[in-house]
Each structure stands twice: as structure tokens, then as C-alpha cells.
Tab-separated table of C-alpha atoms in Angstrom:
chain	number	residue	atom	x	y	z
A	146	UNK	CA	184.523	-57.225	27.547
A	147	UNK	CA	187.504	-54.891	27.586
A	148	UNK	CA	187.661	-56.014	23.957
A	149	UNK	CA	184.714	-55.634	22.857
A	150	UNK	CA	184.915	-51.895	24.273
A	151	UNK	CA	188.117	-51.258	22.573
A	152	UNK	CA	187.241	-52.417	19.000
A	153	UNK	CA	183.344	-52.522	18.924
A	154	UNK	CA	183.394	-55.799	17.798
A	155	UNK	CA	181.884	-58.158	20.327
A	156	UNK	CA	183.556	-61.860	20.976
A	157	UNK	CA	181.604	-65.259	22.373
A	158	UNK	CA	183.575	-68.201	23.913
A	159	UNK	CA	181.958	-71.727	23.511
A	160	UNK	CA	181.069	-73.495	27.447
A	161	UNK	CA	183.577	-76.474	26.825
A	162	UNK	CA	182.441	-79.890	27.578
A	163	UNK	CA	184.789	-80.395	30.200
A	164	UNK	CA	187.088	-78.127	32.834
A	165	UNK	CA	189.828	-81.024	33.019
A	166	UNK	CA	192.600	-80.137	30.555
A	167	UNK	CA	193.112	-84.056	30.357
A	168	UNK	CA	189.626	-84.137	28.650
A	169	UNK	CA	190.261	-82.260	25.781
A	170	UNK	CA	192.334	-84.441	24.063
A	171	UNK	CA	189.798	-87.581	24.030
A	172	UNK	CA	186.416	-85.406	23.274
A	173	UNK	CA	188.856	-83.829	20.007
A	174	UNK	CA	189.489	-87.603	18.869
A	175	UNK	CA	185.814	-88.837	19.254
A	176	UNK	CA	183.886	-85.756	17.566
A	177	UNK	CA	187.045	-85.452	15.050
A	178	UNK	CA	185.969	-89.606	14.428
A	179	UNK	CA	182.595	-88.594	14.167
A	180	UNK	CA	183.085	-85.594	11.264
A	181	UNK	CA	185.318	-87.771	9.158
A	182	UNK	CA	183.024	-90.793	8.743
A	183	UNK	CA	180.344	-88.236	7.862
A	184	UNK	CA	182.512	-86.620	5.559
A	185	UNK	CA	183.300	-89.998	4.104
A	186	UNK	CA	180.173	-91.664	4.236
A	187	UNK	CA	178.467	-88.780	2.722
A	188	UNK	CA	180.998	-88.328	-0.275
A	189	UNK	CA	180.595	-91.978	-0.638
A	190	UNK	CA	177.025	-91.816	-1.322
A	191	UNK	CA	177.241	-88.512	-3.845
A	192	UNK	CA	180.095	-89.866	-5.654
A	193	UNK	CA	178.065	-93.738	-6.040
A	194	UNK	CA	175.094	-92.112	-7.033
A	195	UNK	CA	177.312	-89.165	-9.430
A	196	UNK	CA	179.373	-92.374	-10.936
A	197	UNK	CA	176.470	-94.758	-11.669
A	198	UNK	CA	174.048	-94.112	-14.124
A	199	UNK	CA	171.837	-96.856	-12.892
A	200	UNK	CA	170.847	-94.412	-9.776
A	201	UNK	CA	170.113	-91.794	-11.928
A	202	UNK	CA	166.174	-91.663	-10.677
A	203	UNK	CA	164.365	-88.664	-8.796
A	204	UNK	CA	164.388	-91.091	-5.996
A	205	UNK	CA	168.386	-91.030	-6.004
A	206	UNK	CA	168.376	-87.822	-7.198
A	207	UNK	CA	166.975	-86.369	-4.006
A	208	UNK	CA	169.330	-88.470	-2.251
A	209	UNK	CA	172.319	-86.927	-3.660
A	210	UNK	CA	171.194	-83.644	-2.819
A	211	UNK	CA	170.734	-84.689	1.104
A	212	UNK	CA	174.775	-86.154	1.014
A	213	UNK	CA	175.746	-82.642	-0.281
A	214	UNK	CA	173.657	-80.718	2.374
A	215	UNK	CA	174.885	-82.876	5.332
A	216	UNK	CA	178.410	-82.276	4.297
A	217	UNK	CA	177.905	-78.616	4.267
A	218	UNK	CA	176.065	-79.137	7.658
A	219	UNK	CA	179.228	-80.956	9.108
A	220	UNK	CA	181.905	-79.225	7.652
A	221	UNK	CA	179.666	-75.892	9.441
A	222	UNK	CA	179.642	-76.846	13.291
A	223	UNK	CA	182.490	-79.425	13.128
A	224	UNK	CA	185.711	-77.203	12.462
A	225	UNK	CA	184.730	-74.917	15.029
A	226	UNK	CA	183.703	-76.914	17.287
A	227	UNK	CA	187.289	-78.906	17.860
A	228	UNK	CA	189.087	-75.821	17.511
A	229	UNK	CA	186.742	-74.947	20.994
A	230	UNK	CA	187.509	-78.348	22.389
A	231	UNK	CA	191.209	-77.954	21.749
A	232	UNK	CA	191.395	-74.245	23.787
A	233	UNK	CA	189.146	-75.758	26.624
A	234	UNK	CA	186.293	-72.936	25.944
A	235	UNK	CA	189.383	-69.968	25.175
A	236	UNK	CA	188.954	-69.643	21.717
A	237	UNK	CA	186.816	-66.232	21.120
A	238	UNK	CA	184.178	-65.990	18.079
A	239	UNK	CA	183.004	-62.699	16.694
A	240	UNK	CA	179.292	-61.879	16.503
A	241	UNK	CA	179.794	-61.602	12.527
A	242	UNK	CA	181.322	-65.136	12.811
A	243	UNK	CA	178.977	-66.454	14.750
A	244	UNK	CA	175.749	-64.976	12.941
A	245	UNK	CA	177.659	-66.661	9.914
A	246	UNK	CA	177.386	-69.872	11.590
A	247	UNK	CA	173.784	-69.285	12.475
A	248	UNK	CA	172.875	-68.452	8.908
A	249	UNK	CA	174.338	-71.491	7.170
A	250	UNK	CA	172.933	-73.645	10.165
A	251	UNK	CA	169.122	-72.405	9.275
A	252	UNK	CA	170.020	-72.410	5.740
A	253	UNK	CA	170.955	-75.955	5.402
A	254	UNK	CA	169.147	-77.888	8.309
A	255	UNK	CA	165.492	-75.575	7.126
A	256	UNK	CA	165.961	-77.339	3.478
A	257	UNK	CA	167.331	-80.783	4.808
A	258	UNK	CA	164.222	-80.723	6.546
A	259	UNK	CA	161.945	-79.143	3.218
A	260	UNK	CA	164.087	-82.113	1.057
A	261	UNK	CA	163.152	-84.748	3.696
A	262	UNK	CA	159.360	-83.967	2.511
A	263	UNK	CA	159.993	-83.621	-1.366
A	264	UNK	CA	161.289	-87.152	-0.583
A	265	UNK	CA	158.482	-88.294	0.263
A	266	UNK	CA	156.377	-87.037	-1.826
A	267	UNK	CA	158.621	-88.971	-4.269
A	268	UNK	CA	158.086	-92.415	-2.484
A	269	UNK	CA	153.952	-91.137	-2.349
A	270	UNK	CA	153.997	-90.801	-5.893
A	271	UNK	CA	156.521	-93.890	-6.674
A	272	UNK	CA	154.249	-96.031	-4.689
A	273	UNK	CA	150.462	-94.263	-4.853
A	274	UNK	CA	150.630	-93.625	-8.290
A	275	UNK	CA	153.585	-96.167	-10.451
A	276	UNK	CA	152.148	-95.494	-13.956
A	277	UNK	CA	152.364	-91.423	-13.898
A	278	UNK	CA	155.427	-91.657	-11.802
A	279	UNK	CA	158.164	-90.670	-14.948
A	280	UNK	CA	155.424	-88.146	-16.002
A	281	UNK	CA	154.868	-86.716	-12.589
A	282	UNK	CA	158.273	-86.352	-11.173
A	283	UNK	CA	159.932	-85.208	-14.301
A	284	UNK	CA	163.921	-83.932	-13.869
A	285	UNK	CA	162.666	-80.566	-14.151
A	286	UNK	CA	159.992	-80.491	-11.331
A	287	UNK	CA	163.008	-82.180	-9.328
A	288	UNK	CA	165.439	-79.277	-9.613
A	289	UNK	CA	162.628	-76.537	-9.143
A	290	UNK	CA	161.683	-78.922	-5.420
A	291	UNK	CA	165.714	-78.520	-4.886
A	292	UNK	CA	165.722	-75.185	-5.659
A	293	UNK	CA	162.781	-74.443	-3.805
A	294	UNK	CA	164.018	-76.448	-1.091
A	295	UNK	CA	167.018	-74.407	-0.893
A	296	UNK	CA	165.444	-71.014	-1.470
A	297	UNK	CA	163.105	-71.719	1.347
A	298	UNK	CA	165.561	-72.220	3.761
A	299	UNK	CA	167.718	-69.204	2.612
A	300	UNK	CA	164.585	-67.419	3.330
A	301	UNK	CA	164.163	-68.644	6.808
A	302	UNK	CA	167.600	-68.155	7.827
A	303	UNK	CA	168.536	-64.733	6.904
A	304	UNK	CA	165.770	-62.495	8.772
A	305	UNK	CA	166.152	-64.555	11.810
A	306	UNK	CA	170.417	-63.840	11.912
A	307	UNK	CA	169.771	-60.317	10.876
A	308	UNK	CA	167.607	-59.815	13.947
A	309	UNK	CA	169.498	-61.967	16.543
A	310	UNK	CA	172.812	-60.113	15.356
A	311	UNK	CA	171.345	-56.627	15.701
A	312	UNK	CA	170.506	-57.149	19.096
A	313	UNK	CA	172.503	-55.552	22.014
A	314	UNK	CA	174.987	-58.138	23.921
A	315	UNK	CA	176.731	-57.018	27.520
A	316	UNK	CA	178.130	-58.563	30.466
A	317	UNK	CA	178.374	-62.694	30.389
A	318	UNK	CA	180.010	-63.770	27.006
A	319	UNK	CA	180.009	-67.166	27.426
A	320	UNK	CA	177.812	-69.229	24.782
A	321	UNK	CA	176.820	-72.345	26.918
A	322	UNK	CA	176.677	-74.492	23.937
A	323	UNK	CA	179.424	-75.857	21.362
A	324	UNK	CA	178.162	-73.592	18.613
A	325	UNK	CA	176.518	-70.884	17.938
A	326	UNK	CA	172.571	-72.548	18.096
A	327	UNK	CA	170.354	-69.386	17.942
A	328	UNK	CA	168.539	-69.760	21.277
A	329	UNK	CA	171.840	-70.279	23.188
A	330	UNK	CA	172.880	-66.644	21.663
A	331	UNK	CA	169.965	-64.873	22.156
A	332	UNK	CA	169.707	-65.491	25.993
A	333	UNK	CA	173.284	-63.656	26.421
A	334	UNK	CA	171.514	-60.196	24.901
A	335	UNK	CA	170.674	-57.466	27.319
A	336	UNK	CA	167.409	-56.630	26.575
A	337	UNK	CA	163.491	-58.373	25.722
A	338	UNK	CA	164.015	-61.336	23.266
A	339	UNK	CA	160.299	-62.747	22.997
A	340	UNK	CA	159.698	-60.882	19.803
A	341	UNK	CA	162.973	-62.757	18.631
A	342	UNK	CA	162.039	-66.193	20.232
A	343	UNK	CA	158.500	-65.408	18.871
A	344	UNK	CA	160.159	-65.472	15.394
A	345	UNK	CA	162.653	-68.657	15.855
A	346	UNK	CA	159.534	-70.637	16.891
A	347	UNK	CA	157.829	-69.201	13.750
A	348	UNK	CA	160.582	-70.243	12.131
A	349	UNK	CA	160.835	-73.683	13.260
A	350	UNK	CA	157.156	-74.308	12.784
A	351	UNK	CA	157.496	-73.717	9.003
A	352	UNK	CA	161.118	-75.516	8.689
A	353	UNK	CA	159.926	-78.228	10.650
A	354	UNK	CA	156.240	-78.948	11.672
A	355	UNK	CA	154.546	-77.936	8.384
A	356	UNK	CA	157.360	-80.484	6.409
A	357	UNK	CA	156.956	-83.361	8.884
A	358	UNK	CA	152.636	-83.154	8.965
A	359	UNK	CA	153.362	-83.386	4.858
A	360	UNK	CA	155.758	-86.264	5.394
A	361	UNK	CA	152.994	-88.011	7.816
A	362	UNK	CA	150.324	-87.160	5.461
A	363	UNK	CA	151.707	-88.681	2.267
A	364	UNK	CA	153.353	-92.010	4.702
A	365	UNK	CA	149.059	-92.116	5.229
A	366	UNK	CA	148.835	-92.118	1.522
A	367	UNK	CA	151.584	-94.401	0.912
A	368	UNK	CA	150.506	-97.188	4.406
A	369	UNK	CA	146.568	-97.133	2.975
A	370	UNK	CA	147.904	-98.008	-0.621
A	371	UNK	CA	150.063	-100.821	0.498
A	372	UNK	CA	147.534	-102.222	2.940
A	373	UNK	CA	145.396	-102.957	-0.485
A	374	UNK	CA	148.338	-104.418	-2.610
A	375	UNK	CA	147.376	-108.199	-3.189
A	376	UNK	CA	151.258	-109.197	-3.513
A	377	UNK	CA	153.175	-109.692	-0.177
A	378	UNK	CA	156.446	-109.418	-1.955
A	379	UNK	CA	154.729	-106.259	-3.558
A	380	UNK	CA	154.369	-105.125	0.337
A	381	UNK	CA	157.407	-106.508	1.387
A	382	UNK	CA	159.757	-104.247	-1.458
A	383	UNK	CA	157.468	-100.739	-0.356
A	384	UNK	CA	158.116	-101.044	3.086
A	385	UNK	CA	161.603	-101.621	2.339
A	386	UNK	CA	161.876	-99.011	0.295
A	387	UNK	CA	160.419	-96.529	2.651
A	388	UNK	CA	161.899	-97.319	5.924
A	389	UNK	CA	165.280	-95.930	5.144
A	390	UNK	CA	163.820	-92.880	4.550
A	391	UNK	CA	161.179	-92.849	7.789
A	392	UNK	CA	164.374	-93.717	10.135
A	393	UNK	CA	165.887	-90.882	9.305
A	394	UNK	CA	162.891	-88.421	9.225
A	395	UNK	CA	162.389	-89.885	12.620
A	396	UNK	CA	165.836	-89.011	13.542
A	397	UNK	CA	166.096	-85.472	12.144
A	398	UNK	CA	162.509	-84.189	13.162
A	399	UNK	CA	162.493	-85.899	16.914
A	400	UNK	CA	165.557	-83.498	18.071
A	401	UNK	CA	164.422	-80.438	16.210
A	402	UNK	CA	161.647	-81.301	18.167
A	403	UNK	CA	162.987	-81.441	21.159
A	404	UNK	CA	165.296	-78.260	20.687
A	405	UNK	CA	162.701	-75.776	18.431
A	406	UNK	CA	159.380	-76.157	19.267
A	407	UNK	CA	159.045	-76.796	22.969
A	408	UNK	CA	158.269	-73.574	25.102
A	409	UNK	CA	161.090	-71.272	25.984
A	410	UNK	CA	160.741	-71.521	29.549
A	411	UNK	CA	161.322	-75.559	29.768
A	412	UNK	CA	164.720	-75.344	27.565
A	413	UNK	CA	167.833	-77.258	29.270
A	414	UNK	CA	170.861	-75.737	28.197
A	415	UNK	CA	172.629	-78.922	29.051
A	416	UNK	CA	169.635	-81.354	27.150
A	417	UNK	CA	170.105	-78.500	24.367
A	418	UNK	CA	173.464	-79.883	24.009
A	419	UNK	CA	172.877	-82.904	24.424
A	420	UNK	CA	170.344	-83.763	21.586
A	421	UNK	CA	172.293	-81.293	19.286
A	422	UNK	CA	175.311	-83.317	19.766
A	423	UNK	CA	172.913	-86.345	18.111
A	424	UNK	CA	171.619	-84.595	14.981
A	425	UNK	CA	174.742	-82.197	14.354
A	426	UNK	CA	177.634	-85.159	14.943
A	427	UNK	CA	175.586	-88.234	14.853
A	428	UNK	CA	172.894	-87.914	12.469
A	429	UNK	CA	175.192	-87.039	9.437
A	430	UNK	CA	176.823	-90.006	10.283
A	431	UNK	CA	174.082	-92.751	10.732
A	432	UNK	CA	172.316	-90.940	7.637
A	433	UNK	CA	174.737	-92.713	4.679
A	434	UNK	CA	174.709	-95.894	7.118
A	435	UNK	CA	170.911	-96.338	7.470
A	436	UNK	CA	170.641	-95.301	3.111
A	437	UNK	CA	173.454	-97.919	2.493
A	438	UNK	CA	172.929	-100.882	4.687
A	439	UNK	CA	168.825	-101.154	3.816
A	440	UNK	CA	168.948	-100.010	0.080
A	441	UNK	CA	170.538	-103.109	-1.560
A	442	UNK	CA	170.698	-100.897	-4.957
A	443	UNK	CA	172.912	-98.629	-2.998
A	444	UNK	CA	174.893	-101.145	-1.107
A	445	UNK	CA	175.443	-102.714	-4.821
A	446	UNK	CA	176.193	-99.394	-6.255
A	447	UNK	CA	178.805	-98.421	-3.464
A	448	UNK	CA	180.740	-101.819	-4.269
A	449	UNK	CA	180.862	-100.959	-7.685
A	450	UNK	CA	182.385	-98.368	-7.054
A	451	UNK	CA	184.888	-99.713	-4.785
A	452	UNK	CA	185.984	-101.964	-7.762
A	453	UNK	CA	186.542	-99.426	-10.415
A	454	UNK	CA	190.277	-99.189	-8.759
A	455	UNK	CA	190.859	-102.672	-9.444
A	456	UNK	CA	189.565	-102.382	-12.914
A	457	UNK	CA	191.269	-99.570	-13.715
A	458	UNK	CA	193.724	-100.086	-16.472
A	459	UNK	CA	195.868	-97.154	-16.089
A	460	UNK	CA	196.833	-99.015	-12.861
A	461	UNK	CA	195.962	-102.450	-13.533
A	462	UNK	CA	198.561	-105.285	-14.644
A	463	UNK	CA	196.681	-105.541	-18.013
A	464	UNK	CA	197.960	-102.131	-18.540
A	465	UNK	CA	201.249	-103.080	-17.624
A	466	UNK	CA	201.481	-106.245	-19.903
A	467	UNK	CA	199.771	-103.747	-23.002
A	468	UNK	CA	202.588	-101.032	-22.114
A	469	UNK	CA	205.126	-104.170	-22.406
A	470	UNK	CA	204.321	-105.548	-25.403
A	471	UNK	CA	204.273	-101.773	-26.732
A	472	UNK	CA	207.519	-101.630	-25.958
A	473	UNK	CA	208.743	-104.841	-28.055
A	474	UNK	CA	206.870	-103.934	-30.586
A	475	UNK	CA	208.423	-100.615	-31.095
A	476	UNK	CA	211.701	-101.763	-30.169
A	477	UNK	CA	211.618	-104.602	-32.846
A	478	UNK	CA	210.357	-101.541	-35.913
A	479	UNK	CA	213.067	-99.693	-35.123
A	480	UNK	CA	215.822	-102.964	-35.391
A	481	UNK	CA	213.888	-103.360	-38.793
């Protein structure tokens, strides 16, 4: 803290996974694995869903807007995160730094979580109410519920850093986590945090709780409306369509769960890693899998997609034999 003395400025260093040197090398390949097939599996699904105009739908719509959120949620924790792995726990954050981190972690997890709702309120009305669905969700209540979405969790994230990073931190610097998760940071601070952990749980209450018993509400809407349909294949095609969707609310909501809204005084540091090492690393991953693999539209889309190269006549030997035959042509004008 001689540092921190000298400049004002005060410095965290992450609680690496591992003391062995020989370690570091192995947890930098797996977690550098697991960010690049996000980052790829996510710009997969925005670009299919960009490209074709046959997923140009609220439902895929909404969609979209979850790829581009889970690559800014990646590309967040991820960099800093090796970088830690790499100097075995060395490498020293700023508080400014870290309350950056903090902020864009709120911001974009607090409206995945809002989006994950608006989605299903989408598959509610899609399924609920078919005739009034073009009417109902109309392009422009879809941007204002992606605007909201986003707006919402701006608002949710920036009073919570502004308090945690006005707070007074002394003696142990050492963040026992792999980034900077808010209630990892605020039990390094030298004085009375239960107004501040009062707030987070706030927080997390309206980010999480209030989103998910509107997701379970309109799933009651949307299981009761099935149940009546006469049509098994009808039944068959609305379960299908909504099971992507539930496997990943499932996902998402079980380890905010687990890390937000259980009382302060039964939080595991080490299970606080642990289950944010699923929904920070792993969830952005299995997220484009589970959207890909059980939405046949999607999986027909992304093949597409993968065939435009092959098609393409700038590269193609169609364009070859065209540029060819050019040539001749030309060639035998100016002989004339």
C-alpha cells in the first residue's frame, strides 16, 4: 500500500486460481478457449440474423440484441481476467479501473437479464395471442423494450459503482475473485458496508427477481394456452420454440441466484467463483449453442451463411471463367 500512499490512487490484485507457476499456462488456454468460441458463436448468430432477411422478426430481433450484449459481457471480464492468470495474481488494477469493470458488468448483465423478459413476453404474445402478434409487437415497441432494457440497466449500475468506489479501502488489497464482482470489492473497504450491500441486494432484486417472476408469469400464460391447443404438432412446435429460450433463463437467473440474492453472511468466496466462472465464461458460450442447435430456422440460417463464400463470385470459378472470356473478348476488338 506504499503505492497507494504515494500517488493516492489505490491498486487491487486478482486471488489467482492457482499458486503453481506451472498452472498458469493451462487455466490461460482453457478460459482463452472459452472467450473465443463466445466471441465466435455470438458474432455468428448477429451476423446470421444481420445477413438474412428471413429472421428479420421481433422474435430474432431480440435475439440479436442478446449476441451483442454477451459479447460486450465477454470481451468485459475476459481480457482482464487472462492478463491476471498470466502474472499469477501480480497484475495490479486501479479502483477507477475496476469500478469501470463493475459498471459495464451491472450495465450489461441488469439488461441481459430485463431482455431475457421482453423475450418472453414476445413468445407470450407469439403464442397467447397469434392474430394481434404483428400489431402488438410492432418494430417500434421493440426498440423502445431495447432501449428500455438498456436504460434500465445503466440505471442500476451507475449509483451502485459510484457508492462502492467512494468508499474508503486500507490494509488487504487482494480481490479474492478473478474480477472485480461488486461484493468481492466491497468486503476489502475499511468501514460499515450494509447500507452498500443493502443497495446491491436492492439492486439485484429489480435486475433479477422482478424480470424472472415476469418471465414465470407469462411461461404460466404461455403452458395454460398450449395445454388447450387441439393440435399436438401445434404443441409440439410451442414447446420447441420456447425451450431454447427457458434453458437459458434457467441458466442465467440460477447463478445470479446463487451469487445476488442469498444473505450476505452465507456467501463463499470460493462458490462465488465458482458459479461466476459458469455464467461469465460458460454461459456466453452455451447461449449461441443452445439458440442454434434447437432453432432449426437458425441452424438453417447459420448454413446459409456459411455458403455465401462458396457462392461468392468475386471468388468463385464462375468469376474466373467470366473474367476469361472478358479477356478474349477484348483482346479479339482490339486485333479488329
Amino acid at each position: 500500500m506504499e503505492e497507494e500512499n504515494q500517488t493516492g490512487v489505490v491498486y487491487f490484485h486478482f486471488h489467482p486460481f492457482s499458486m503453481d507457476p506451472a498452472m498458469a499456462p493451462l487455466l490461460f488456454v482453457a478460459f482463452l478457449l472459452l472467450f473465443l468460441g463466445s466471441l465466435v458463436g455470438n458474432v455468428t448468430i448477429g451476423l446470421t440474423i444481420w445477413r438474412d432477411h428471413s429472421l428479420h422478426t421481433p422474435m430474432y430481433f431480440f435475439l440479436f440484441v442478446l449476441a451483442v450484449l454477451e459479447i460486450g459481457y465477454s470481451t468485459n471480464i475476459a481480457p482482464l481476467t487472462l492478463a491476471s492468470i498470466l502474472s499469477v495474481g501480480h497484475m495490479l488494477i486501479s479502483l477507477p479501473s475496476c469500478g469501470a469493470q463493475m459498471f459495464f458488468f451491472i450495465l450489461l448483465g441488469g439488461s441481459d437479464c430485463v431482455l431475457l423478459a421482453v423475450m418472453a413476453y414476445d413468445r407470450y404474445v407469439a403464442i397467447c395471442h397469434p392474430l394481434h402478434y404483428h400489431v402488438i409487437m410492432s418494430w417500434r415497441l421493440c426498440g423502445q423494450m431495447t432501449v428500455g432494457s438498456l436504460g434500465l440497466g445503466f440505471l442500476l449500475s451507475l449509483p451502485l459503482t459510484i457508492l462502492i468506489c467512494r468508499l474508503p479501502f486500507c490494509g488487504h488489497s487482494e480481490i479474492y475473485h478473478f474480477f472485480c464482482d461488486m461484493p468481492a470489492v466491497m468486503r476489502l473497504a475499511c468501514v460499515d458496508t450494509r447500507m452498500h450491500e443493502a443497495a446491491l441486494y436492492a439492486i439485484s432484486v429489480a435486475a433479477v427477481a422482478v424480470p424472472f417472476l415476469l418471465i414465470c408469469l407469462s411461461y404460466g400464460c404461455i403452458v395454460a394456452t398450449i395445454l388447450r391447443m387441439n393440435s399436438a404438432e401445434g404443441k409440439r412446435r410451442a414447446f420447441s420454440t420456447c425451450s431454447s429460450h427457458l434453458s437459458v433463463v434457467l441458466l442465467q437467473y440460477g447463478c445470479c441466484t446463487l451469487i445476488y440474492l442469498r444473505p450476505s453472511s452465507s456467501y463463499s468466496p470460493e462458490e462465488g467463483r465458482a458459479v461466476s466462472v459458469v455464467y461469465t465464461f460458460f454461459s456466453p458460450v452455451l447461449n449461441p449453442l443452445i439458440y442454434s442447435i434447437r432453432n432449426q430456422e437458425v441452424t438453417d440460417a447459420v448454413r446459409r451463411l456459411m455458403e455465401i463464400p462458396m457462392r461468392n463470385p468475386w471468388i468463385g470459378p464462375d468469376y474466373l471463367a467470366s473474367l476469361l472470356s472478358h479477356h478474349r473478348i477484348r483482346t479479339g476488338q482490339e486485333y479488329q
